[in-house]
Short mmCIF file of C-alpha atoms in Angstrom, two decimals:
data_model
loop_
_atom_site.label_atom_id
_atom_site.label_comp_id
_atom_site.label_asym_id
_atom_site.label_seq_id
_atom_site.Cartn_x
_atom_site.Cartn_y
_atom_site.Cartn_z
CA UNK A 283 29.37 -8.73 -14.85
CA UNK A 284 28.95 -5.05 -14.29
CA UNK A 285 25.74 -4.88 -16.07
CA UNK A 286 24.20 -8.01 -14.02
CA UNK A 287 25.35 -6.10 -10.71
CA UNK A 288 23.97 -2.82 -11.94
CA UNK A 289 20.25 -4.83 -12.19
CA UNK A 290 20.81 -6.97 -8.99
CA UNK A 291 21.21 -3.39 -7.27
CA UNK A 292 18.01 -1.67 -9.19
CA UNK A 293 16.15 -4.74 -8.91
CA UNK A 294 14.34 -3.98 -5.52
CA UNK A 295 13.28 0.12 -6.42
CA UNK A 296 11.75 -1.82 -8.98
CA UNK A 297 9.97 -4.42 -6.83
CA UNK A 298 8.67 -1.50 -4.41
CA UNK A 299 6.90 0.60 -6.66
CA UNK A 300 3.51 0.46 -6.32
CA UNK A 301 0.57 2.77 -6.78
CA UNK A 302 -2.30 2.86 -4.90
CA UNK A 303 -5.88 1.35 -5.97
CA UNK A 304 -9.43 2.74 -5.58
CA UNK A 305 -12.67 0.87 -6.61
CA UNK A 306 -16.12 1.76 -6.12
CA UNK A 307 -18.73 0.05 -6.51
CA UNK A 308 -22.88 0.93 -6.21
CA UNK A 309 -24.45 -1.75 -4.11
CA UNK A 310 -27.92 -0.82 -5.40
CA UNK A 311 -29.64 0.49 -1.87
CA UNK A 312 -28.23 3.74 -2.07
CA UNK A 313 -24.82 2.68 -0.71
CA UNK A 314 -21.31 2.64 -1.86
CA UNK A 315 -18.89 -0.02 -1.58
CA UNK A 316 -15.00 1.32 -1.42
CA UNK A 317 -12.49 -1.09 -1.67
CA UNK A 318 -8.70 0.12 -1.63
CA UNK A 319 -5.45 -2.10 -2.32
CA UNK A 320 -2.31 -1.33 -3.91
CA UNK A 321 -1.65 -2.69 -7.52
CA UNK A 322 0.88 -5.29 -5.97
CA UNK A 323 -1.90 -6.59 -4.07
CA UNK A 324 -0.65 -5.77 -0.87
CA UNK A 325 -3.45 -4.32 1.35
CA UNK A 326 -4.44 -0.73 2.32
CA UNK A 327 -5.98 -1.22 5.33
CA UNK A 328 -6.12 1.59 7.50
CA UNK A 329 -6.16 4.43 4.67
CA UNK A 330 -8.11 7.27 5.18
CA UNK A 331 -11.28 7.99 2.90
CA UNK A 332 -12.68 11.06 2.99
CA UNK A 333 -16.31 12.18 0.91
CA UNK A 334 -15.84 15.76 -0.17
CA UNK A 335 -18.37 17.97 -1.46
CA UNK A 336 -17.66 19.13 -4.69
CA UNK A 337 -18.78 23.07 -4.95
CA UNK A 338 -18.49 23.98 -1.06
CA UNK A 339 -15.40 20.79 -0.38
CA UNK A 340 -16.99 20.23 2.72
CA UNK A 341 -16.19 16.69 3.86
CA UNK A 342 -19.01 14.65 3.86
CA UNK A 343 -18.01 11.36 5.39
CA UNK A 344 -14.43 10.34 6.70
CA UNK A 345 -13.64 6.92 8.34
CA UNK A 346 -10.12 4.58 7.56
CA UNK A 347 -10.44 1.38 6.00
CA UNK A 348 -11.07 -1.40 7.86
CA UNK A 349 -8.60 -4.51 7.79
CA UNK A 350 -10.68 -5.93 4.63
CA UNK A 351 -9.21 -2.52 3.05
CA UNK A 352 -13.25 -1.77 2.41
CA UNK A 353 -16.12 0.02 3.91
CA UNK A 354 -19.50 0.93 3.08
CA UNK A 355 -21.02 4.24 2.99
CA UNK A 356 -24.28 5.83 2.27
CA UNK A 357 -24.10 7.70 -1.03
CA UNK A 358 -24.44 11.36 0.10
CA UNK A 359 -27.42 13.70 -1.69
CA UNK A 360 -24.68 16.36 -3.40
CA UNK A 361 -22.12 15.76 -6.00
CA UNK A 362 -19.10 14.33 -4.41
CA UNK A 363 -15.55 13.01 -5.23
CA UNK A 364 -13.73 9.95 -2.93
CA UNK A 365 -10.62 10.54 -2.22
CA UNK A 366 -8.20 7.84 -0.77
CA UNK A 367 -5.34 8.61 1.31
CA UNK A 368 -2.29 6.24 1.98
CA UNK A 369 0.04 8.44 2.86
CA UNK A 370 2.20 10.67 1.59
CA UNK A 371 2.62 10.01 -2.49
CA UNK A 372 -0.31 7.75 -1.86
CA UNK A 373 -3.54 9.77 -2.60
CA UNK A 374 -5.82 8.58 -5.97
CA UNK A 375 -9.20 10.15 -5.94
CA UNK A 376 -12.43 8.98 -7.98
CA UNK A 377 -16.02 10.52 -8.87
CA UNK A 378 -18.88 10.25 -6.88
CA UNK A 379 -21.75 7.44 -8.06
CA UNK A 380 -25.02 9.30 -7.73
CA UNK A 381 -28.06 7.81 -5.61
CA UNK A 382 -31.19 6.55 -7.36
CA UNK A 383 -33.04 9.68 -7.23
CA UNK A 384 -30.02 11.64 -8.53
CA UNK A 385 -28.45 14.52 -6.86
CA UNK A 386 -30.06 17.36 -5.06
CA UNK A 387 -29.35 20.75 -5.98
CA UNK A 388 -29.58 21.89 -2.65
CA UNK A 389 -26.12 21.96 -0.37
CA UNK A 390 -27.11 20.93 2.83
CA UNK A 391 -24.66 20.74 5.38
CA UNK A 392 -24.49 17.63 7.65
CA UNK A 393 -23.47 17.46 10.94
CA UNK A 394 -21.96 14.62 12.76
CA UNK A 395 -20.32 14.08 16.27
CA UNK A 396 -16.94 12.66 15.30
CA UNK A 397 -15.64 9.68 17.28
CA UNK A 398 -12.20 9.89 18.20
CA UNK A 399 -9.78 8.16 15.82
CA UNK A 400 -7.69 5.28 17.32
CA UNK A 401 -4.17 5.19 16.70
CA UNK A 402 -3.05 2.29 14.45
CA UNK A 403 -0.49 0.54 16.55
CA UNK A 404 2.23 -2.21 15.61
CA UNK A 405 0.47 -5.19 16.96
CA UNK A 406 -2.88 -4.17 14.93
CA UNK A 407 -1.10 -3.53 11.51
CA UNK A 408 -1.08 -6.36 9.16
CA UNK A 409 2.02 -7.74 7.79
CA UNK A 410 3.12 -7.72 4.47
CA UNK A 411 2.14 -10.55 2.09
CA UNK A 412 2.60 -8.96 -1.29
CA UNK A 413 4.74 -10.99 -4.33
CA UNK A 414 7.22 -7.62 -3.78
CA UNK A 415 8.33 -7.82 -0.68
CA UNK A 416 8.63 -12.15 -0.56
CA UNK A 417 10.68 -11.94 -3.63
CA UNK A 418 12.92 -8.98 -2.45
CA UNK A 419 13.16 -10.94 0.98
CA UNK A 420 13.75 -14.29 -1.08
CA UNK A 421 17.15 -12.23 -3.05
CA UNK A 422 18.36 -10.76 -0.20
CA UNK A 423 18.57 -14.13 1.57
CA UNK A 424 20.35 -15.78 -1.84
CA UNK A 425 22.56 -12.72 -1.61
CA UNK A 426 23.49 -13.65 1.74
CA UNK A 427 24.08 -17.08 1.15
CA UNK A 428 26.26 -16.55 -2.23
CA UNK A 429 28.53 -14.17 0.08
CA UNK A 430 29.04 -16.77 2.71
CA UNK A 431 29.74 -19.40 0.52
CA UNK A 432 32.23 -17.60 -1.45
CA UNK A 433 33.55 -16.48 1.84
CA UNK A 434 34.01 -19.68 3.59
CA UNK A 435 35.32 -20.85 0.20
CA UNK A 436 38.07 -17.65 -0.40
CA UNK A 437 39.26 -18.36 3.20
CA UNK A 438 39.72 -21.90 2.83
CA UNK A 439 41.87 -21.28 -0.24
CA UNK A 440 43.93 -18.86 1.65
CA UNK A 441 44.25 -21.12 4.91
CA UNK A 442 45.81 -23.47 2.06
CA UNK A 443 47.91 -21.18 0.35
CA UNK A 444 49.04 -20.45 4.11
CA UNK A 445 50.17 -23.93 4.56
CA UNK A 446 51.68 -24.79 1.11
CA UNK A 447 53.72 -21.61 1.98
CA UNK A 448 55.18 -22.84 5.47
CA UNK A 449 56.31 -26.27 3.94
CA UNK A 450 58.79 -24.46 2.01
#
């Protein structure tokens, strides 16, 4: 019994682990397709992505993923690493797919006008549809259940325990 408790009490660490995903993928016109997910399947929409220069770690390019949890990108002229941020304990980073013509040896430094950053807000976020957090949701409802019952059940032998008592 203690040993079943134990696991019904570790299960959900267990169920909330998760470790976040980066793919990239070369969509042949000197672009980059990033795609980012965590390996429960639950999305990562709204991570940051940032294109760093390797020698001078100048950021290159820096947007969030969109609610797909993927953008496309033009695949910058220097050597470059992605990295993907979801937040703290959430950061996985990946090498840089050269463009056709292969990497300049120059470092040239663009320039761009950033836009401001909105906010993510509650109503914008998307909810949670991973297999984690429905089966976590699904045991703590069970729990909840089992306790009533053998609540309701406890109290009724009491009430009659009660009763038998007073006849005597």
């Amino acid at each position: 019994m203690k040993k079943m408790m134990i696991f019904m009490l570790l299960l959900p660490f267990y169920l909330y682990a998760h470790t976040l995903v980066l793919s990239v993928f070369d969509n042949g016109d000197d672009t980059i397709n990033i795609k980012g997910m965590f390996n429960t399947g639950e999305s990562a929409a709204g991570a940051m992505v940032r294109l760093e220069a390797l020698s001078s770690h100048e950021v290159l390019f820096e947007q969030r993923l969109s609610d797909e949890s993927e953008l496309v990108t033009k695949i910058p002229e220097v050597p470059y690493i992605i990295i993907l941020d979801g937040g703290p304990g959430h950061s996985t980073k990946h090498e840089g797919i050269p463009p056709k013509e292969g990497f300049k040896q120059e470092v040239k430094k663009q320039v761009k006008a950033k836009k401001p950053q909105e906010k993510p807000n509650r109503m914008s976020m998307k909810l949670s549809s991973s297999v984690a957090v429905n089966v976590s949701i699904l045991i703590a409802f069970i729990l909840l259940f089992a306790t009533i019952f053998v609540s309701v059940r406890n109290t009724n032998k009491l009430l009659l325990a009660i009763k038998e008592s007073q006849k005597e």
